[in-house]
XYZ file of C-alpha atoms in Angstrom:
401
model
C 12.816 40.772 -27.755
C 13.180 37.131 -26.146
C 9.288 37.034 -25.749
C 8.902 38.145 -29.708
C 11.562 35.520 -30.730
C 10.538 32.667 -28.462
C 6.912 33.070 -30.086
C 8.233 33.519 -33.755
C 9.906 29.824 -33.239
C 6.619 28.394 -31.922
C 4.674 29.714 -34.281
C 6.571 28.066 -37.140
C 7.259 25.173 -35.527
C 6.717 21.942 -37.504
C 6.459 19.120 -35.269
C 6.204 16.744 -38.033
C 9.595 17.346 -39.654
C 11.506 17.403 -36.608
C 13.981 14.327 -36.393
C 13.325 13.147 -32.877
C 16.812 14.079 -31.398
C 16.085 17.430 -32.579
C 12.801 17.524 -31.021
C 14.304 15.861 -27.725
C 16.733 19.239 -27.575
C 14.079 21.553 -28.474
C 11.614 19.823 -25.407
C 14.917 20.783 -23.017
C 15.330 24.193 -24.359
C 11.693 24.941 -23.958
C 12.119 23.343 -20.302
C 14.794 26.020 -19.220
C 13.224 28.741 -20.587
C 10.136 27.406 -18.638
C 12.253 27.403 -15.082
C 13.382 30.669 -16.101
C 10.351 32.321 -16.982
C 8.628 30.653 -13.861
C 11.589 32.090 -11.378
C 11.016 35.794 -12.945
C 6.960 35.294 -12.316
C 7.275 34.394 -8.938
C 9.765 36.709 -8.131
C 7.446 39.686 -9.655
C 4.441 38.039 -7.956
C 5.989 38.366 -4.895
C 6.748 42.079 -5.083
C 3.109 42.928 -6.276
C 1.885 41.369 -3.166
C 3.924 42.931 -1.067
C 3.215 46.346 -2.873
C -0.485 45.746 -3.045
C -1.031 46.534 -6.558
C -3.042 43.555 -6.709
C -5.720 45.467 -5.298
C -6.360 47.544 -8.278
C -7.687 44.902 -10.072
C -10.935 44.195 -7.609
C -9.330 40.849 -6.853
C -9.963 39.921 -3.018
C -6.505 38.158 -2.672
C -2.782 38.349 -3.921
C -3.364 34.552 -4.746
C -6.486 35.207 -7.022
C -4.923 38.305 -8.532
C -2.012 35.887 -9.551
C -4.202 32.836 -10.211
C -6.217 35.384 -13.062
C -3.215 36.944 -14.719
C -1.575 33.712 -14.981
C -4.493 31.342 -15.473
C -3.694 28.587 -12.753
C -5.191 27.820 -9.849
C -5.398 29.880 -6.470
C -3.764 26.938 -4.979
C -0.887 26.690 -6.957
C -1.180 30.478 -7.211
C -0.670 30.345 -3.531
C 2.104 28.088 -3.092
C 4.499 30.353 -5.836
C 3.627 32.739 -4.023
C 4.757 31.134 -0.316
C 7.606 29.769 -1.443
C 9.005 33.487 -3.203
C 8.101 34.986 0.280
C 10.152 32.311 2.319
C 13.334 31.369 -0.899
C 14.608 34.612 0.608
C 15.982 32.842 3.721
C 17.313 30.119 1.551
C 20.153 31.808 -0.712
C 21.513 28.722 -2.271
C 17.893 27.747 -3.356
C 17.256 31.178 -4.727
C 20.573 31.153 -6.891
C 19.571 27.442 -8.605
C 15.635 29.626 -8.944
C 17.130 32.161 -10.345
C 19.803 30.276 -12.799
C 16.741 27.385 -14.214
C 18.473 24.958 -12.285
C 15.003 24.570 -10.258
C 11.816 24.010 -11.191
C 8.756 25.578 -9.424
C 7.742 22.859 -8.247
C 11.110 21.648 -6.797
C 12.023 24.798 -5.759
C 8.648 24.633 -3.583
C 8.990 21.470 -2.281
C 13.024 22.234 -1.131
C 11.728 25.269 0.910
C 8.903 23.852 2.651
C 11.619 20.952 3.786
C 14.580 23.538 4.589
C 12.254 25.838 6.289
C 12.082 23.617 9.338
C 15.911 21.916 8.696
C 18.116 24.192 6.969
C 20.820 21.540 7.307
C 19.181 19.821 4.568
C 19.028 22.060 1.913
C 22.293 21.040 0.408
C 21.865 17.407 0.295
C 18.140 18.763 -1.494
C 19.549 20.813 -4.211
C 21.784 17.769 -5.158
C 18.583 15.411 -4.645
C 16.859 17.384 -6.809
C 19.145 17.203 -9.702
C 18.546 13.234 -10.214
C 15.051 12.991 -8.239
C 11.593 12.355 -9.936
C 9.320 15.236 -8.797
C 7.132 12.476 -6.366
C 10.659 10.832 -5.292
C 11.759 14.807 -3.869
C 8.027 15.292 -2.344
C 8.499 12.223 -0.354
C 12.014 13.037 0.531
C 11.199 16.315 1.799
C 8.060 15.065 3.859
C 10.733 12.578 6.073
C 12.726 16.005 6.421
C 9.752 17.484 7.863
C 8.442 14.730 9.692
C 11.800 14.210 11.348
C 12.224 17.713 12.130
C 9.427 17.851 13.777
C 9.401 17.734 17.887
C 5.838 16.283 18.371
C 4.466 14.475 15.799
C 1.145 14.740 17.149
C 1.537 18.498 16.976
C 1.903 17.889 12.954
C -0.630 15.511 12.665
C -2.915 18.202 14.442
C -1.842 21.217 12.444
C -2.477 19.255 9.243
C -5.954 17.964 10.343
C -6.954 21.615 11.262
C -6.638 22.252 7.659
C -8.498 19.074 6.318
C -11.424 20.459 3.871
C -13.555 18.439 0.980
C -15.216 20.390 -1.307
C -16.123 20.510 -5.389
C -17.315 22.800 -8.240
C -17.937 22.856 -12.020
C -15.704 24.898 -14.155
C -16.542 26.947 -17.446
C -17.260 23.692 -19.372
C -19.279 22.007 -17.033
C -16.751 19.692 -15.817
C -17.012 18.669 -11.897
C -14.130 19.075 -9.867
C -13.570 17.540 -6.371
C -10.699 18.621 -4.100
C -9.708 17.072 -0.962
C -6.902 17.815 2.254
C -6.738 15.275 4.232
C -4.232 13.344 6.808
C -2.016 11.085 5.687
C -3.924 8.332 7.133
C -7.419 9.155 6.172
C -5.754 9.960 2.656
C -4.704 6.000 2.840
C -7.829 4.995 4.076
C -9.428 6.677 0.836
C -6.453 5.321 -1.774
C -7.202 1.768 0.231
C -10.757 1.958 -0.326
C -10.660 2.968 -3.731
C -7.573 0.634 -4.944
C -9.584 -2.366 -5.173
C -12.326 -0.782 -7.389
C -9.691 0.454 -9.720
C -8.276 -2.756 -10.510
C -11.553 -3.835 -11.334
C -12.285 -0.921 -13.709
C -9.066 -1.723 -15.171
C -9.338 -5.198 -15.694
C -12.862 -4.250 -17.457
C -11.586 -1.809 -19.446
C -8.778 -4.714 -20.843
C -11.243 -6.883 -21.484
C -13.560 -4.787 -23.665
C -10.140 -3.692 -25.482
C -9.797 -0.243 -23.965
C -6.746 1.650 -22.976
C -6.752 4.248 -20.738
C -5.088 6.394 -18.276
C -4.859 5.007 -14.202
C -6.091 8.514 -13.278
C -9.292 7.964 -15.588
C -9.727 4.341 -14.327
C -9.455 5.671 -10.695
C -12.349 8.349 -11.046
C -14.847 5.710 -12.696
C -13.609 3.412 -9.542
C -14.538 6.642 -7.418
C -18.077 6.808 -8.885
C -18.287 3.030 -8.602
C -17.208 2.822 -5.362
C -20.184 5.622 -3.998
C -22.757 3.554 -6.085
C -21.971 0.602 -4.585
C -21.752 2.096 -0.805
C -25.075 3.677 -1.721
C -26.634 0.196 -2.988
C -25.419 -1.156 0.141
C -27.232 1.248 2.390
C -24.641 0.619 4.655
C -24.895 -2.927 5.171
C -21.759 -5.088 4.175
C -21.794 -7.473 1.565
C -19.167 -10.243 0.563
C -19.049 -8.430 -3.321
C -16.926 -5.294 -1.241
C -14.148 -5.909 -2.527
C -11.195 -5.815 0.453
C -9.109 -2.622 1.138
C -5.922 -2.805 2.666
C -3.625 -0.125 4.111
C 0.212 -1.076 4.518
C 1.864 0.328 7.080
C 5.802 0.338 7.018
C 6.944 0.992 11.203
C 9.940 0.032 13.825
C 8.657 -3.206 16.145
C 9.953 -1.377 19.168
C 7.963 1.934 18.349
C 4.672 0.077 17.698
C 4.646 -1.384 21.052
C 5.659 1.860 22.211
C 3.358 3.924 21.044
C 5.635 7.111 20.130
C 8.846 6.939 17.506
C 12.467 7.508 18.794
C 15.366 8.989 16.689
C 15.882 7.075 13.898
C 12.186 5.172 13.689
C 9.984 5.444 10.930
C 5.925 4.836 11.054
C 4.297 5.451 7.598
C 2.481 4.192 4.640
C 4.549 3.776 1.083
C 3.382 6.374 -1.561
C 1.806 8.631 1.497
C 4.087 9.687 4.134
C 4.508 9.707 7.729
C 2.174 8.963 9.906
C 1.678 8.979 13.914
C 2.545 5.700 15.798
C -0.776 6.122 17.381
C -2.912 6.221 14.308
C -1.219 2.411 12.752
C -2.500 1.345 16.735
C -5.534 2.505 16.185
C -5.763 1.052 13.054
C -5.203 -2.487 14.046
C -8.450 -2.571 16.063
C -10.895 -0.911 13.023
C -9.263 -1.379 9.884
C -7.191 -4.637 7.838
C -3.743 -3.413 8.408
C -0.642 -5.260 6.902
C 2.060 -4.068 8.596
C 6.055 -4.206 7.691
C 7.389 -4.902 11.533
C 11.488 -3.180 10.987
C 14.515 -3.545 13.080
C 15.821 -0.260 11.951
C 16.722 -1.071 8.045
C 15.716 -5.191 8.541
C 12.900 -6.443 8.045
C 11.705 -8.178 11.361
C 7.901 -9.404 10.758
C 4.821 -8.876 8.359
C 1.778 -9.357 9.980
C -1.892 -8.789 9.959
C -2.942 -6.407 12.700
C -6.448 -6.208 11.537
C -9.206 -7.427 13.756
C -12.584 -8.173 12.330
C -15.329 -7.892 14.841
C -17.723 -10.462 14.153
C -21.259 -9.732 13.437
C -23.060 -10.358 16.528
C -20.457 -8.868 18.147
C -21.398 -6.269 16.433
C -25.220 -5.713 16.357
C -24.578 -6.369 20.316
C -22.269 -3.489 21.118
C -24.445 -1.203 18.671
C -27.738 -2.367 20.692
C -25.688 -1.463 23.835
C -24.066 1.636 23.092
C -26.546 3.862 21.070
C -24.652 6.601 21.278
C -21.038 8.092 22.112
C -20.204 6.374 25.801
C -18.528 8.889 27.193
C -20.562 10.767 29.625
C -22.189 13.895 28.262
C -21.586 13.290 24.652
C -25.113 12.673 22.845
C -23.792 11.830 19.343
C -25.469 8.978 17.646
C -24.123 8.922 14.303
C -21.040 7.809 12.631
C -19.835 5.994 15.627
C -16.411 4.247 15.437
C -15.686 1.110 17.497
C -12.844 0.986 19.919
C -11.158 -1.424 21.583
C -10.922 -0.092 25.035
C -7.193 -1.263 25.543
C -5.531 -1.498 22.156
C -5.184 -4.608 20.236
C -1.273 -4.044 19.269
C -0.648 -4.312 23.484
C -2.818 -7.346 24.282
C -6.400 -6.216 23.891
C -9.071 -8.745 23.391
C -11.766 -8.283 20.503
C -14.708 -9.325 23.085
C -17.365 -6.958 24.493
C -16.163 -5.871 27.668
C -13.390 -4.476 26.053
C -14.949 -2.632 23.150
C -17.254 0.311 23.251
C -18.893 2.919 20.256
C -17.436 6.382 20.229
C -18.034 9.418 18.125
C -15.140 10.746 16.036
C -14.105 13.374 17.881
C -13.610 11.433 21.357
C -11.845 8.490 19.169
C -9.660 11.163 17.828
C -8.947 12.355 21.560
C -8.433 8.895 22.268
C -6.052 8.052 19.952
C -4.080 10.682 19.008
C -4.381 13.313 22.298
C -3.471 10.619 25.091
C -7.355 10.221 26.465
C -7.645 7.331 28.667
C -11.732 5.678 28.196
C -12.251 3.288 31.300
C -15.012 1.767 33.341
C -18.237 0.494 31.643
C -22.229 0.892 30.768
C -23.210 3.272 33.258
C -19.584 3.776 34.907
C -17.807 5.354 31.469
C -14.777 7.393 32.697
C -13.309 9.566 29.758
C -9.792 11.930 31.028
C -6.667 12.634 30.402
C -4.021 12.988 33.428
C -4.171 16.296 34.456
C -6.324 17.755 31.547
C -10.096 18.461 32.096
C -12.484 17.002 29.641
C -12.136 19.524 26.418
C -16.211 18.362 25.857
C -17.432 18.989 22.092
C -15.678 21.184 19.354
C -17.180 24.007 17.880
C -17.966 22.025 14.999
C -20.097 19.423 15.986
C -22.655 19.122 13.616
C -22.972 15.704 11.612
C -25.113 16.565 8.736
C -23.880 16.674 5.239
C -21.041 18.933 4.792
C -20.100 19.021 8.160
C -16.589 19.575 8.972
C -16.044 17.076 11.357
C -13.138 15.293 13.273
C -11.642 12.778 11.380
């Protein structure tokens, strides 16, 4: 009866003649019944997985049986789906589910955070009451971050995961999807930032009003014509990326956060203390120095290695330098002892790497010393882990990051 007099309203429903405080209660209505409607799916969901009537459909997953009937994405299928199986364990976030005091969304977000610190779900269910949807995402991720005991450990698990990949739907449309670290994900919005301003500022001047997300994918086709123009070789039209970095003085020079430190990058999240190091010697970093809540310094960590520089290293090292490692493309270049505790941007202290060994270096604790012909890659106590499984560097590869 609900479902037959919920559609009876909409199908009569006169936008038009609706005085706008009207409308404005109607939109609120319509917004519980949504929460309530979207509690009673995922609870249902979640006992048709568990029961494995899904299967009788020919669907290979409870996710794509889900992401069919209800015409979303696996994705999102998935995380309803994770978060009915886990709100169990949570029973004052099931009771605000269950009452429309939650959305979905929220109710996602809250679980994922009081999964790993079940202290915080209280102060989250208020949060959540007077929180944008981003502002509780980003709240939750410090929850996480800070509950975690290694954040190197998280950093891993996430990069694991990281995947690129794109497809047309029905109407021909292209779709590109992306997991990523938070890092590489601010290297990308860095990247891409100064590109959209430009889009936008053309867009003004021709008289055109768009959306930012619009503006942002012409700035991503822009931005792969242009790198493609380029063939890889710089020019002074790039426009300049920059990635801000908000971190504690003392845990920069430390390399590894205490309690009550912060290292991350505003809009993205948390990141490891050893990825904003490794970021002063190969990308422009502006960094925030902090005294716990003052502000102690803003500096520019960034080094740029001049051009000769350069073309000498890549002349020296044509491939990876540490010993056994043939890799030739998509070398990174490292300062041998890091820039953020004294090291020089010269050529004795510089040297070409391959992702996956600057990954060891700077997030596993690998030590590179020596020299051409004398390269010495370890860790204490750890044999040399030599090359993942994946070490292919074609197109499509799934590579390190």
């Amino acid at each position: 009866h609900a479902k037959a007099a919920i559609k009876d309203v909409v199908t009569t429903l006169e936008p038009g003649t609706l005085e706008g405080a009207f409308a404005t209660e109607l939109v609120e209505e319509f917004a519980a019944i949504e929460r309530l409607a979207a509690a009673g799916k995922a609870l249902c969901a979640q006992r048709v997985a568990k029961s494995g009537a899904w299967r009788r459909h020919g669907d290979r997953s409870p996710a794509r049986w889900m992401a069919r009937t209800t015409g979303t994405s696996v994705g999102h299928a998935l995380g309803v789906l994770e978060t009915a199986e886990s709100i169990g364990e949570l029973p004052a976030t099931e009771t605000a589910l269950r009452s429309g005091e939650l959305s979905q969304v929220q109710a996602q977000e809250i679980v994922s955070a009081a999964a790993v610190s079940p202290a915080s779900e209280p102060g989250l269910l208020a949060a959540a009451k007077t929180e944008t949807v981003s502002e509780l995402k980003e709240h939750c991720a410090k929850i996480k971050a800070a509950a975690s005991s290694d954040e190197l450990d998280r950093y891993e698990a996430i990069r694991v995961r990281r995947r690129l990949r794109h497809f047309r739907d029905p109407d021909g449309a292209w779709h590109l999807d992306a997991l990523l670290t938070p890092d590489a994900g601010a290297v990308v919005m860095a990247a891409l930032e100064p590109y959209t301003e430009r889009v936008f500022q053309a867009a003004r001047a021709q008289g055109r009003r768009e959306s930012h997300q619009a503006y942002a994918a012409d700035a991503l086709v822009e931005l792969a014509e242009h790198t493609r123009a380029c063939d890889d070789q710089p020019t002074s039209c790039t426009p300049k990326a920059m990635v801000q970095v908000v971190v504690d003085h003392r845990a920069l020079l430390r390399g590894s956060l205490e309690d009550g430190e912060s290292c991350e990058v505003p809009g993205i999240g948390p990141i490891p203390v050893a990825t904003a190091r490794a970021w002063a010697t190969d990308a422009y970093l502006s960094a925030l120095l902090t005294d716990g809540s003052d502000i102690k310094a803003v500096c520019h960590l960034g080094r740029t290695i001049p051009s000769r520089l350069r073309t000498a290293i890549e002349m020296r090292d044509r491939t990876c330098v540490v010993p056994g490692c043939d890799v030739g493309r998509h070398l990174e270049i490292d300062h041998i002892k890091p820039v953020t505790v004294g090291g020089p941007t010269r050529l004795d202290n510089l040297a070409r790497l391959c992702r996956w060994h600057h990954y060891l270096k700077t997030h596993r604790g690998y030590r590179l010393s020596g020299g051409p012909g004398s390269w010495c890659f370890e860790h204490p106590g750890e044999a040399h882990p030599g090359r993942p499984p994946d070490t292919e560097t074609g197109p499509g590869s799934a590579r390190s990051p």
